[in-house]
Short mmCIF file of C-alpha atoms in Angstrom, two decimals:
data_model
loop_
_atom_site.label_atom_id
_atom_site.label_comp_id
_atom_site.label_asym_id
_atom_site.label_seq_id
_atom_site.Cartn_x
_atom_site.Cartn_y
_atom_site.Cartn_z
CA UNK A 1 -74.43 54.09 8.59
CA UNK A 2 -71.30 55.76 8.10
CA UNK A 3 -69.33 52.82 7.84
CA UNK A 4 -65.92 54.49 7.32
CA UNK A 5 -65.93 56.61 10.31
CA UNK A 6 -67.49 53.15 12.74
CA UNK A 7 -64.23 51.78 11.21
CA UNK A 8 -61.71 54.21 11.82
CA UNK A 9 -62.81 54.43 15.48
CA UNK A 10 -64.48 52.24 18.19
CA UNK A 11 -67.11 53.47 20.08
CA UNK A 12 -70.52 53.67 21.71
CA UNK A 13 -73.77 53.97 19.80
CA UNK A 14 -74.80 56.90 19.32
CA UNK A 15 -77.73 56.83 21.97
CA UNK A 16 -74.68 57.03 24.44
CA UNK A 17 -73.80 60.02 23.25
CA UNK A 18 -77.04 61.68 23.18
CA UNK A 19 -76.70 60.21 27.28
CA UNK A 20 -73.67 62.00 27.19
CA UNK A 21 -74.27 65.34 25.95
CA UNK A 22 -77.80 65.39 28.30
CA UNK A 23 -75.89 64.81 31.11
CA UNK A 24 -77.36 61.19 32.02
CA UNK A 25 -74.06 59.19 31.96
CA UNK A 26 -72.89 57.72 35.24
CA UNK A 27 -69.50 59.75 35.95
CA UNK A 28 -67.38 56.77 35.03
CA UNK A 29 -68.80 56.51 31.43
CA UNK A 30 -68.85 60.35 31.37
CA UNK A 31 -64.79 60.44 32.24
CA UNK A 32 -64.32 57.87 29.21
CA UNK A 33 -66.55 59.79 26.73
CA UNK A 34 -64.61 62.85 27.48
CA UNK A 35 -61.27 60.84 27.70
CA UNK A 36 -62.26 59.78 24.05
CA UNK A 37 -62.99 63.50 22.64
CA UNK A 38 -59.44 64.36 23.83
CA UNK A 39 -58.06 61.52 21.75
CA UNK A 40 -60.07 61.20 18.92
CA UNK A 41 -60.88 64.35 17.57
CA UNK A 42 -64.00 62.43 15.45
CA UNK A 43 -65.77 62.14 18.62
CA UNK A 44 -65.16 65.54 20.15
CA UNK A 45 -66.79 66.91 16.49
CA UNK A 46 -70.06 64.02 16.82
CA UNK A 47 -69.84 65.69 20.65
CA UNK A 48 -70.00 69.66 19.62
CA UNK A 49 -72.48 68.96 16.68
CA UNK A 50 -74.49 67.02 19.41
CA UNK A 51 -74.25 70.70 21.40
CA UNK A 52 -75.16 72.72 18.98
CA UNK A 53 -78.18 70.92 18.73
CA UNK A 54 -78.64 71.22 22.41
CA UNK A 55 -78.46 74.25 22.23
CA UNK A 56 -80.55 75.19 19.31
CA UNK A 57 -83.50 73.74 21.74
CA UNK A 58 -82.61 75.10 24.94
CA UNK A 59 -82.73 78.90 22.61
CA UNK A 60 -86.22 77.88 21.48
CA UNK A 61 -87.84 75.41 24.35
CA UNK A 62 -90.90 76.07 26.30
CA UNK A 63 -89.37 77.80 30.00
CA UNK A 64 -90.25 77.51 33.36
CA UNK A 65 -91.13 80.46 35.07
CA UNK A 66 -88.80 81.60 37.45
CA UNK A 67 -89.35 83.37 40.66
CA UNK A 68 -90.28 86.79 41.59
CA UNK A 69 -86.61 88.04 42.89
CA UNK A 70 -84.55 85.60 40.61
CA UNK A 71 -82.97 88.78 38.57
CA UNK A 72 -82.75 90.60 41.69
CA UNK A 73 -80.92 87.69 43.46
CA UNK A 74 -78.85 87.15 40.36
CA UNK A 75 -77.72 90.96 39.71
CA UNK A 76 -76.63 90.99 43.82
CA UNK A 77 -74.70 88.18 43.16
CA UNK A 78 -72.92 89.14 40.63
CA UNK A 79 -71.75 92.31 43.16
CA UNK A 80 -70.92 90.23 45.99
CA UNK A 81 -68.57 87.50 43.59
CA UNK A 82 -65.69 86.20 45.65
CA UNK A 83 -62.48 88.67 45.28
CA UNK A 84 -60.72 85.18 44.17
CA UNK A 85 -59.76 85.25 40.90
CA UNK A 86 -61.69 81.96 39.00
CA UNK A 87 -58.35 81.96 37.04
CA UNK A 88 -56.84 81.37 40.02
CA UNK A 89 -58.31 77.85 40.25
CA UNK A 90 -58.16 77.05 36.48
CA UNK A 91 -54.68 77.05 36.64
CA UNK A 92 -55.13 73.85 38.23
CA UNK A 93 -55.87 72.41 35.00
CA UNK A 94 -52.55 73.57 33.21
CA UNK A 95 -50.39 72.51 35.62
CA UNK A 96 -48.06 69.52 34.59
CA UNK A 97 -49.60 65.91 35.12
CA UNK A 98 -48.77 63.13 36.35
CA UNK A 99 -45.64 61.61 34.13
CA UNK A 100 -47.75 59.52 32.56
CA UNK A 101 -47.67 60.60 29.21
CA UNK A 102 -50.26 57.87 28.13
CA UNK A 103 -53.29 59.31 30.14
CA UNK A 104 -55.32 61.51 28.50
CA UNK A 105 -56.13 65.05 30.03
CA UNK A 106 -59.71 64.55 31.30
CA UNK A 107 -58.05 61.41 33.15
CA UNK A 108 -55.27 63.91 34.64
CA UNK A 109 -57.82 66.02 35.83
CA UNK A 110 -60.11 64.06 37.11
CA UNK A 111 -56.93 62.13 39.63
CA UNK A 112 -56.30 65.48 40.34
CA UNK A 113 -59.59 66.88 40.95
CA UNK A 114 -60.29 63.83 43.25
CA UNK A 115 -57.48 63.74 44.92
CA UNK A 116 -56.94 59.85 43.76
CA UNK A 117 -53.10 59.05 43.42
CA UNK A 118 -52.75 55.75 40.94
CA UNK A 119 -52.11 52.45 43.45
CA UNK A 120 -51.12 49.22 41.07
CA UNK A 121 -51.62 46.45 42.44
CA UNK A 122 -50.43 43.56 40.72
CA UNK A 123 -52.93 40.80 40.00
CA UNK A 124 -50.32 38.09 38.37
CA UNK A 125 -50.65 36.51 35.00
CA UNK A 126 -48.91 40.08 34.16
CA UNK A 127 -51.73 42.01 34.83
CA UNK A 128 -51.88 45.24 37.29
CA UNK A 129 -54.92 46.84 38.78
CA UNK A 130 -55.36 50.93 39.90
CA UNK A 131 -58.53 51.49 41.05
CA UNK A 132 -59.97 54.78 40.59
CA UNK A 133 -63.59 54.95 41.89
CA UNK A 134 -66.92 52.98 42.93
CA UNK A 135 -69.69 54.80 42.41
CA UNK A 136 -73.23 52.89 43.10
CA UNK A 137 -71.31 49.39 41.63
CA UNK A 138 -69.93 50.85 38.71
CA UNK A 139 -66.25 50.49 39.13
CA UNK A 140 -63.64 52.74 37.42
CA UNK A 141 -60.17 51.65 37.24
CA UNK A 142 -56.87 51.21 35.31
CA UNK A 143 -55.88 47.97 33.77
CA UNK A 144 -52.41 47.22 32.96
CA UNK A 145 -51.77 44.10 30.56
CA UNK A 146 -48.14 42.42 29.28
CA UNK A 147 -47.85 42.48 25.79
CA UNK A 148 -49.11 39.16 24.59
CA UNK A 149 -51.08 37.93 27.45
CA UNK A 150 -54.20 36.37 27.28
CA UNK A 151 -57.39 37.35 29.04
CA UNK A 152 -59.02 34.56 30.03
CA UNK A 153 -62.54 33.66 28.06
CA UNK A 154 -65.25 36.04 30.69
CA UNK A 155 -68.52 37.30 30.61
CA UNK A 156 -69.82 40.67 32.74
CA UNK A 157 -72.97 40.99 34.72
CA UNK A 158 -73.31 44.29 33.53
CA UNK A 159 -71.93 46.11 31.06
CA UNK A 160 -68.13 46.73 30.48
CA UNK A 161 -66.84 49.92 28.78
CA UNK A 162 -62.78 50.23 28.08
CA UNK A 163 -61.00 53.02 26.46
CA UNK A 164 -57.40 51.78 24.97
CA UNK A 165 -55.39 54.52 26.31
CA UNK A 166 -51.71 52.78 25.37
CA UNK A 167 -50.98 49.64 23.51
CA UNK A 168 -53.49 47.59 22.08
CA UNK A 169 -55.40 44.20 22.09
CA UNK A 170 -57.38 41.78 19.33
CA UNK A 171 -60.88 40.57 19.81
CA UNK A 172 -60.82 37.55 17.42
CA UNK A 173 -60.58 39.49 13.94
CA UNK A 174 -61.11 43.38 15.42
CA UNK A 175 -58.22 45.14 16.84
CA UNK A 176 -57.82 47.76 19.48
CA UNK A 177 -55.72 50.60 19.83
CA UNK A 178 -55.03 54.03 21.73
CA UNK A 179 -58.23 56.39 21.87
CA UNK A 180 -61.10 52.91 20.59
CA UNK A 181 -63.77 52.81 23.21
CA UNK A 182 -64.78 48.79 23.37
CA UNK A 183 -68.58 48.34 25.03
CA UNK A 184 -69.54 44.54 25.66
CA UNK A 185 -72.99 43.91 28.16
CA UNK A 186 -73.58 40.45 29.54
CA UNK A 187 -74.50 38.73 26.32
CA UNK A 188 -70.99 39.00 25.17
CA UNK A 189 -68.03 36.22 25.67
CA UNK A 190 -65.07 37.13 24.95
CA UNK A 191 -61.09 36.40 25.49
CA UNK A 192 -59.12 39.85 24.27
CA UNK A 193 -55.66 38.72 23.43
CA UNK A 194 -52.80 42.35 24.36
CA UNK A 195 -51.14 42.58 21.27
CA UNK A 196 -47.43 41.66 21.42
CA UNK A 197 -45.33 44.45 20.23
CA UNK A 198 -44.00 45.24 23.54
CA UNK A 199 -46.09 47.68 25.09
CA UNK A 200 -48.00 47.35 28.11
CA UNK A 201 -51.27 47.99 27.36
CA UNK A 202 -53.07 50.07 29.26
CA UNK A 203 -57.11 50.57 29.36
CA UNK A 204 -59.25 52.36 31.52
CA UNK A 205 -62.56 50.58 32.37
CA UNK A 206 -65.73 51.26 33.81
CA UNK A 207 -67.67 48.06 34.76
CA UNK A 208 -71.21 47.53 36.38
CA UNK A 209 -71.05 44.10 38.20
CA UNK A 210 -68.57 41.58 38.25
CA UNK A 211 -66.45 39.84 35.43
CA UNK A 212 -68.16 36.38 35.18
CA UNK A 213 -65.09 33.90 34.14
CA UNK A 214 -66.55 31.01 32.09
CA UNK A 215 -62.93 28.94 33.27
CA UNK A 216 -63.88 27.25 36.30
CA UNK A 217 -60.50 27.37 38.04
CA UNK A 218 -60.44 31.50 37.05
CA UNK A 219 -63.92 31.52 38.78
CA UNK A 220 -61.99 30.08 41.62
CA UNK A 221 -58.70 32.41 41.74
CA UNK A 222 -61.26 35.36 41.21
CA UNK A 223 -61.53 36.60 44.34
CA UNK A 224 -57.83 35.97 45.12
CA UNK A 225 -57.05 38.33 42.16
CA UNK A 226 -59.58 41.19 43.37
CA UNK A 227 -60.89 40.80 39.71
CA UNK B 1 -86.81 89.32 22.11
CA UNK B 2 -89.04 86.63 21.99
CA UNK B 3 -89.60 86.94 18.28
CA UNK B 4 -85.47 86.12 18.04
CA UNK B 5 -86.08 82.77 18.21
CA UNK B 6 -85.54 80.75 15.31
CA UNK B 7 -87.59 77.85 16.47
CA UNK B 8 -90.32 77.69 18.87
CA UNK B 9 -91.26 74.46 20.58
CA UNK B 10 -94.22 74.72 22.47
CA UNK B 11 -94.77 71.61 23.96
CA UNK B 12 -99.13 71.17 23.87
CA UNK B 13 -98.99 68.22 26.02
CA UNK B 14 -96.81 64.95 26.39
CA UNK B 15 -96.19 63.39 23.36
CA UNK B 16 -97.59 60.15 23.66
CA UNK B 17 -100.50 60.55 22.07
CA UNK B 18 -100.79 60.43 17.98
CA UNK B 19 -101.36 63.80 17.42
CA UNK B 20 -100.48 65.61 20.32
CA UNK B 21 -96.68 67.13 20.03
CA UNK B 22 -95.23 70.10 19.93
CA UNK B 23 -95.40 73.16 17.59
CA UNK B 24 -92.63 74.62 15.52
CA UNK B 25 -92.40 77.94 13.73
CA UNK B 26 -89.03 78.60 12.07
CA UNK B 27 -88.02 81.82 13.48
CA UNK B 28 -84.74 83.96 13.24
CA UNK B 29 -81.66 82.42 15.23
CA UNK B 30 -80.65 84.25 18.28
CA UNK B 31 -76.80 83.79 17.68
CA UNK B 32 -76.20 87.24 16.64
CA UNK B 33 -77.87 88.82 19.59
CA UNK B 34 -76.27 86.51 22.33
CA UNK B 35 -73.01 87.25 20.68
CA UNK B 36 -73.91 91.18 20.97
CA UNK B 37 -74.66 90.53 24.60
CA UNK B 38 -71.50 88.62 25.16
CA UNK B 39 -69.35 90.85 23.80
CA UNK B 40 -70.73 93.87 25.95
CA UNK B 41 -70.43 91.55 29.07
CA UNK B 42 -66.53 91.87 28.08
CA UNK B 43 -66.48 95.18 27.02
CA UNK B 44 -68.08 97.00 29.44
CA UNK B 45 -69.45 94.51 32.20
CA UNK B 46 -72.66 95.38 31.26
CA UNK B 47 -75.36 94.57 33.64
CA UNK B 48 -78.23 95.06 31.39
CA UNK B 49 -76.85 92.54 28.78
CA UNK B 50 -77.18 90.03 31.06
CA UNK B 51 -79.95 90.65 32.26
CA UNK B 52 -81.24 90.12 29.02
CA UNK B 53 -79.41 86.95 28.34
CA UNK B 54 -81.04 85.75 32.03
CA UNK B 55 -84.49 86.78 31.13
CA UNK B 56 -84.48 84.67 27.84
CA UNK B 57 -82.56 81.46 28.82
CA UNK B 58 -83.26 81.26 32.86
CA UNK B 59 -86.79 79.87 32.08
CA UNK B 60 -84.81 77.18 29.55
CA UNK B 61 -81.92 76.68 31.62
CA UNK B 62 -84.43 75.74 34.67
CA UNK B 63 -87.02 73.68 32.75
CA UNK B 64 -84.01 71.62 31.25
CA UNK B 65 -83.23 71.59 35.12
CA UNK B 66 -86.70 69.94 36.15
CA UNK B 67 -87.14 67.65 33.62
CA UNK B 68 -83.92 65.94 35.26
CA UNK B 69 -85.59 66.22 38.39
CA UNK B 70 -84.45 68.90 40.53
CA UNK B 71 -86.57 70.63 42.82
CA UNK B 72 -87.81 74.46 41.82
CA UNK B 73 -85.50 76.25 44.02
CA UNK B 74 -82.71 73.94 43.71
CA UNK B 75 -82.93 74.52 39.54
CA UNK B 76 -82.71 78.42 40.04
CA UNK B 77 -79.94 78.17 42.36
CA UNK B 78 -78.13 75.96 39.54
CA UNK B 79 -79.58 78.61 36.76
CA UNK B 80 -77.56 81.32 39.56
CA UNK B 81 -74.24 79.29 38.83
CA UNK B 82 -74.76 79.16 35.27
CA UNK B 83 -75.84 82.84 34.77
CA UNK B 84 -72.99 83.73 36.94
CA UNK B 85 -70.45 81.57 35.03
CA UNK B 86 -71.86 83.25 31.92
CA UNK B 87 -70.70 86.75 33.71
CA UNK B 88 -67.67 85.81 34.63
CA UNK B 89 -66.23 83.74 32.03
CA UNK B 90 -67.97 85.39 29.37
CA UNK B 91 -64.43 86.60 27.63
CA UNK B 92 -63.63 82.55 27.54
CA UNK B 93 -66.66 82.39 24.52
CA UNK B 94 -65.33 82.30 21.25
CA UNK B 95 -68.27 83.20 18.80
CA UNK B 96 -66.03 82.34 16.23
CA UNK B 97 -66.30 78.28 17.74
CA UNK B 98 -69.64 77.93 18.05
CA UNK B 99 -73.43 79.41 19.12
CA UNK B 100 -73.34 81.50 22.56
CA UNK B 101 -76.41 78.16 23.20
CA UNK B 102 -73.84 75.35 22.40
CA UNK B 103 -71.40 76.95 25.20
CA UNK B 104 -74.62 77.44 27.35
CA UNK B 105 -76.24 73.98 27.02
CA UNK B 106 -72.36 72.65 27.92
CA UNK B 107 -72.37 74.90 31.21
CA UNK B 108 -75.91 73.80 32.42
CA UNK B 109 -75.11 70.10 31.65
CA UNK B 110 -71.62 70.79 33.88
CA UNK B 111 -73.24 73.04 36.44
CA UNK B 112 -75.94 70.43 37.03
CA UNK B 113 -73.47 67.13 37.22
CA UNK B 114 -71.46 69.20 39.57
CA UNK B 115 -74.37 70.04 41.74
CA UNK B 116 -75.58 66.68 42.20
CA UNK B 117 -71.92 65.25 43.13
CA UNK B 118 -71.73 67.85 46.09
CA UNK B 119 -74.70 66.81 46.98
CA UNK B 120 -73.80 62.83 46.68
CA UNK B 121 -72.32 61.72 49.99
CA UNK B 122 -70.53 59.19 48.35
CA UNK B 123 -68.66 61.11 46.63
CA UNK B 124 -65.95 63.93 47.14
CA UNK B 125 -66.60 67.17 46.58
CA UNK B 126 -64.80 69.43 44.27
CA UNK B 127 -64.28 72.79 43.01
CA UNK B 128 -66.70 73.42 40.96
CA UNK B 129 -65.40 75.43 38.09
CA UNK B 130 -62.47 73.46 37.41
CA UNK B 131 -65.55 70.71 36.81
CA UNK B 132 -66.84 72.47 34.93
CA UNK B 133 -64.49 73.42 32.33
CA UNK B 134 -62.78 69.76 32.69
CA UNK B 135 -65.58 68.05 31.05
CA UNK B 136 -66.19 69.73 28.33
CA UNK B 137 -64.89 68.17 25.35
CA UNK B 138 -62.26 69.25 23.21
CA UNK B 139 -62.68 70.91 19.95
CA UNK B 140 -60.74 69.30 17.09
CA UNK B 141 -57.84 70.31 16.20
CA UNK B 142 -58.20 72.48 13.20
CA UNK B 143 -59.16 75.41 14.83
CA UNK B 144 -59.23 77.52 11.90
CA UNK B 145 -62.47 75.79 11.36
CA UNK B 146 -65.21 78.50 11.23
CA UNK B 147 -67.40 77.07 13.37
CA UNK B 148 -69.58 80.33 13.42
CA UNK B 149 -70.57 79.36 10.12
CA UNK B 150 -71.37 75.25 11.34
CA UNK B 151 -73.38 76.65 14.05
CA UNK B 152 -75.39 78.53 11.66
CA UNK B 153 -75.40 75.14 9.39
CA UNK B 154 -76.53 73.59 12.40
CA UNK B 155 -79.41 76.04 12.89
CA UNK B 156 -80.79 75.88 9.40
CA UNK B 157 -81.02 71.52 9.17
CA UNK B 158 -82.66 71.97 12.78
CA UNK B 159 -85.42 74.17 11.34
CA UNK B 160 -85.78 71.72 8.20
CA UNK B 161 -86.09 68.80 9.98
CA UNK B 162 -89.55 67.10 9.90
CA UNK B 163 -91.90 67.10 13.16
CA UNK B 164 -90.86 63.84 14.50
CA UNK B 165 -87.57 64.31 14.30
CA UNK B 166 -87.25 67.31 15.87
CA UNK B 167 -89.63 65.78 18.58
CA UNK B 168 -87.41 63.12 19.05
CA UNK B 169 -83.92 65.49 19.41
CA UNK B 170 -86.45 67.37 22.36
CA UNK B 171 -86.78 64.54 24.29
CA UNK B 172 -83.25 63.44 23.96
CA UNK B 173 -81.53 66.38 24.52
CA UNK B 174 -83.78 68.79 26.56
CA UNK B 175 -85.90 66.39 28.38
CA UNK B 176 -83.03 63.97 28.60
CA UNK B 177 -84.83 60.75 27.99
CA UNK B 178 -83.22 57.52 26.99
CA UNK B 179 -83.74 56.03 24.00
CA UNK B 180 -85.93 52.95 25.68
CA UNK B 181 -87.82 55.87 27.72
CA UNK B 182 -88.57 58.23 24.22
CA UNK B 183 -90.14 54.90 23.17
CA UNK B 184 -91.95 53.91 26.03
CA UNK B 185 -93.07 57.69 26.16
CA UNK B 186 -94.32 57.58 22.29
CA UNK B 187 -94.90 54.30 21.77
CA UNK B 188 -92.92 54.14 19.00
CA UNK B 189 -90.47 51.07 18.64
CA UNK B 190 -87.00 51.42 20.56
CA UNK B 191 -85.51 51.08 16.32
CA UNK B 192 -87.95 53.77 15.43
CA UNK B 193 -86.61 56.09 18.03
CA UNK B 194 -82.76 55.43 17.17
CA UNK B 195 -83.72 56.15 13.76
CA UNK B 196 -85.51 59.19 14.12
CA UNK B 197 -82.22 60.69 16.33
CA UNK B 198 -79.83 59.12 14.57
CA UNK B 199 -80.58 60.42 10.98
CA UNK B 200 -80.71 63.76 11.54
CA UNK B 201 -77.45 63.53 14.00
CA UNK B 202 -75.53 62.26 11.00
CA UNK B 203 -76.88 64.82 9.05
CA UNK B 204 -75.72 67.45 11.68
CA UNK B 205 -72.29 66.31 11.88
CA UNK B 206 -71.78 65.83 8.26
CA UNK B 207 -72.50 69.01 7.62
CA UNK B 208 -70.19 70.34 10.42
CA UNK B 209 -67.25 68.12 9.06
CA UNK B 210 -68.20 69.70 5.35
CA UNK B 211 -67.20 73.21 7.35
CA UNK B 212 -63.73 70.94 8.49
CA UNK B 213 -63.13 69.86 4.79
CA UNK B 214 -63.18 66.32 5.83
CA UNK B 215 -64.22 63.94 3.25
CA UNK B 216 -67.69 62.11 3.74
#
C-alpha cells in the first residue's frame, strides 16, 4: 500500500473510485469525489490515471452494433445544432460564487446548477444544518460545527461519507482537515471532537439512513434536532 | 482502422468460467490518429473525421451504454450527445493532457449520469453541458506536466498487464461492476478482486506521478 500518500490524505478505497470513474456513484458521493479532486490534487491524478485506463478499454472493447441510419442521424444533427452558442451556457460556470470562499467549485456549481440556495438551520449545541438534497435516502447536506464541540458518541444505519471543506476535527488519534474525505458504515462508533482553533468547521456529508446516537437522551432530542 | 487498436478485448463469453475470458493482442495505440481527427474537427470542421471517430467508438461508447442498462435506442441517442459534444467541443481537447479516449470515456460517463437525472422525476433537471463539464475532475496543478507522454505510459503497462488483471480493469471500468459483483461474477474472493484492480491502478498512477516528478 502506498502508505505515504493514505497518510497525507483521507479517502475512500480505491473500489470507490473505480465506482466513481464508471459512473456508479449515487450523485451525492459523486459531488464529494469531485469536490475532493478540486482540493486535493492527489486524487484528481488517482482520478485521470483511472481515465486513461477507461479509456484505453473503451479504444479496444468489443462494440455493439449500432443502427442502420445512426451516421446518417448523427451527420444531420450536427447541421441542425442549436444557433446558441454552448459557450454561452459555460459561462455559467465562471461566473463568481457564492461568497463562500470555503466551498469548493464542484459544490458552487452544483447549488447553482440546482438552483439550491444554502438554508442553515441551527440545530443547538453549536451546530448548523443546510440541507442540500435527498436522493432515494441518501441525504446531502452542510454541517456547520463550533470549534471545540463535541459530537456526541453515534453510529449510522448506513454509511456516512464527509469531506472537511473548512476547519477540522479529531477522531481519537487521526485528525481531519480541509480537502480529507472520512467514510464510516454502521460498524463504526465514533464521537469526532471540531478542533478548537477557532474555525467553524465546516463538512459536507452524504449519509444513507439515519445517525443512530448510542446516548439515550440524544436518541431522544433526535428528532427535535432534525438530525 | 481496426488494426489501430493497441489492445483488442474480445470478450468469448462471460467470465465466470475458469477458462473462458477474453482475448488480448497488443496492438498499436490509436492516440495519434484520434488526435489527427481532432485536430481536423478544429481546423476545418471536417465531417469525414468524425465520421471516422463515430464509426470506431459509437459501437464502444453504446456497449459501455448497455452494460449499465440502457435500452438500445436510448444508448445511441446518448452515443448522439457524446458524438455531438465531441464536434462541438472538440477545440476544448488538449492532446497535450491526455488520450483523445480519457476525454471520451469522461464525456460518456457525464453524458450518461446526465441522461438518467432528466429522466429521474425526483430530481431537477439541468442543462446538460454545464453537467457535463462540472464533473469532470480537475487536473493537478502542474500543468506543464506532459501528460501526452503519461497517456502513452498508461497505454504501454495496460498492454503488459497479465490476463486477469486486465480482465478485472474490464469489468470495473467498461462493464461497471462492483467489486462484490466482479467476484460474484468470477468467483474469485471479494480480496482477490481488490487485488487484482488495485495493483495495477497503483502501478498506473505511479507511473503518471513519475511524468509529475513527484517522489514515490
Amino acid at each position: 500500500m502506498n502508505m505515504q500518500a493514505q497518510n497525507d490524505m483521507h479517502s475512500v478505497d480505491e473500489e470507490w473510485l473505480a465506482s466513481y470513474a464508471a459512473g456508479s456513484l449515487s450523485r451525492a458521493k459523486r459531488l464529494l469525489i469531485s469536490c475532493q479532486a478540486s482540493m486535493k490534487p492527489e486524487l484528481a491524478s488517482r482520478l485521470s490515471a483511472m481515465d486513461a485506463v477507461g479509456g484505453a478499454i473503451l479504444e479496444s472493447a468489443q462494440g455493439e452494433a449500432v443502427s442502420d441510419g445512426f451516421m446518417e442521424k448523427l451527420l444531420s444533427n450536427i447541421d441542425h445544432l442549436p444557433t446558441r452558442a454552448n459557450d454561452e451556457i459555460e459561462l455559467l460556470e465562471d461566473q463568481p460564487g457564492e461568497s463562500e470562499t470555503w466551498s469548493p467549485a464542484p459544490l458552487k456549481e452544483f447549488l447553482a446548477r440546482n438552483n439550491i440556495g444554502l438554508n442553515w438551520k441551527k440545530l443547538g449545541f453549536g451546530v448548523s444544518r443546510a440541507t442540500i438534497a435527498n436522493d432515494n435516502g441518501e441525504e446531502l447536506y452542510l454541517l456547520k460545527a463550533k470549534p471545540g464541540l463535541k459530537i456526541p458518541d453515534h453510529t449510522h444505519q448506513g454509511e456516512e461519507w464527509a469531506l472537511v471543506l473548512q476547519g477540522g476535527y479529531h477522531v481519537g488519534e487521526t485528525a481531519y482537515g480541509p480537502g480529507d474525505l472520512h467514510r464510516e458504515d454502521e460498524n463504526c462508533t465514533h464521537m469526532p471532537v471540531v478542533d478548537n482553533d477557532g474555525e467553524d468547521c465546516i463538512t459536507l456529508v452524504a449519509l444513507e439512513g439515519e445517525l443512530k446516537f448510542t446516548n439515550p437522551i440524544m436518541r431522544m432530542l433526535k428528532p427535535v434536532l432534525g438530525i | 482502422m481496426r488494426d489501430q487498436m493497441r489492445l483488442e478485448m474480445v470478450n468469448e463469453g462471460r467470465f465466470d468460467r475458469p477458462g473462458v475470458s477474453a482475448t488480448i493482442k497488443a496492438m498499436p495505440g490509436r492516440k495519434n490518429v484520434d488526435a489527427a481527427l481532432i485536430a481536423r474537427i478544429v481546423q476545418s470542421s471536417d465531417r469525414l473525421a468524425l465520421r471516422d471517430i463515430a464509426s470506431h467508438y459509437a459501437p464502444r461508447l453504446k456497449s459501455w451504454l448497455m452494460y449499465r442498462g440502457a435500452q438500445s435506442s436510448t444508448a445511441e441517442d446518448v452515443v448522439q450527445d457524446v458524438i455531438i459534444l465531441v464536434w462541438t467541443k472538440a477545440h476544448q481537447f488538449d492532446p497535450a493532457k491526455g488520450a483523445f479516449s480519457s476525454w471520451l470515456f469522461r464525456m460518456v460517463r457525464n453524458c450518461w449520469i446526465d441522461h438518467k437525472r432528466k429522466h429521474d422525476r425526483l430530481q431537477p433537471t439541468e442543462p446538460d453541458i454545464v453537467a457535463t463539464m462540472a464533473d469532470a475532475p480537475v487536473d493537478g496543478a502542474d500543468a506543464a506536466m506532459d501528460q501526452s507522454e503519461a497517456a502513452q505510459a498508461v497505454q504501454a503497462e495496460l498492454a503488459k498487464l497479465p490476463l486477469d488483471q486486465k480482465q478485472m480493469l474490464h469489468l470495473a471500468f467498461f462493464e461497471g461492476l462492483s467489486h462484490s459483483e466482479i467476484a460474484e461474477r468470477t468467483g474469485l474472493a471479494l480480496g482477490t478482486v481488490k487485488g487484482r484492480i488495485r495493483a495495477p491502478l497503483k502501478k498506473l498512477k505511479s507511473r503518471l506521478q513519475n511524468f509529475r516528478g513527484v517522489d514515490q
